Amino acid sequence: MSEKKDNKKFEGTLECMARGILVGGSLGAIAGWFFMDFQRALGLGMLVGCLAGVTMRNVREKKEED
């Protein structure tokens, strides 16, 4: 039973991280077209997206506890 719960938690973490990286990278690419160097904007967008994914995961876990 515990293994299924751990797998579900891990899958949720991967989903949040992937979603955050994709959205952050997309926004970084748009910023790269208009404001700054494309590679730098894409990298920073993906980094910020990773942090947003961690935050999204923490919010989901807190809601599930309540």
Coordinates of C-alpha atoms in Angstrom, one line a residue:
M1 CA 0.0 0.0 0.0
S2 CA 2.8 2.4 0.9
E3 CA 4.6 1.7 -2.4
K4 CA 1.5 2.8 -4.4
K5 CA 1.2 6.0 -2.4
D6 CA 4.9 6.7 -2.9
N7 CA 4.6 6.1 -6.7
K8 CA 1.6 8.4 -6.9
K9 CA 3.4 11.1 -5.0
F10 CA 6.4 10.8 -7.3
E11 CA 4.3 10.9 -10.4
G12 CA 2.6 14.1 -9.1
T13 CA 6.0 15.6 -8.5
L14 CA 7.1 14.8 -12.0
E15 CA 3.9 16.2 -13.5
C16 CA 4.3 19.5 -11.6
M17 CA 7.9 19.8 -12.5
A18 CA 7.4 19.0 -16.2
R19 CA 4.4 21.5 -16.4
G20 CA 6.5 24.2 -14.7
I21 CA 9.5 23.7 -16.9
L22 CA 7.4 23.7 -20.1
V23 CA 5.5 26.9 -19.1
G24 CA 8.6 28.6 -17.9
G25 CA 10.6 27.7 -21.0
S26 CA 7.7 28.9 -23.2
L27 CA 7.6 32.3 -21.4
G28 CA 11.4 32.5 -21.6
A29 CA 11.3 31.8 -25.3
I30 CA 8.8 34.6 -25.8
A31 CA 11.0 36.9 -23.8
G32 CA 14.0 35.9 -25.9
W33 CA 12.3 37.0 -29.0
F34 CA 11.6 40.5 -27.7
F35 CA 13.8 41.5 -24.8
M36 CA 17.0 39.5 -24.3
D37 CA 19.4 36.8 -25.7
F38 CA 17.3 33.8 -26.6
Q39 CA 19.4 31.1 -24.9
R40 CA 19.7 33.1 -21.7
A41 CA 16.0 33.8 -21.6
L42 CA 15.1 30.1 -22.3
G43 CA 17.5 28.9 -19.6
L44 CA 16.2 31.4 -17.0
G45 CA 12.6 30.6 -17.9
M46 CA 13.2 26.9 -17.4
L47 CA 14.9 27.5 -14.1
V48 CA 12.1 29.7 -12.8
G49 CA 9.6 27.1 -14.2
C50 CA 11.3 24.5 -12.1
L51 CA 10.9 26.6 -9.0
A52 CA 7.3 27.2 -9.9
G53 CA 6.8 23.4 -10.2
V54 CA 8.1 22.8 -6.8
T55 CA 5.8 25.5 -5.4
M56 CA 2.8 24.0 -7.2
R57 CA 3.7 20.6 -5.8
N58 CA 3.8 22.0 -2.2
V59 CA 0.5 23.7 -2.6
R60 CA -1.1 20.5 -3.9
E61 CA 0.3 18.5 -1.0
K62 CA -1.0 21.0 1.5
K63 CA -4.5 20.9 0.0
E64 CA -4.5 17.1 0.2
E65 CA -3.5 17.1 3.9
D66 CA -6.5 19.3 4.8

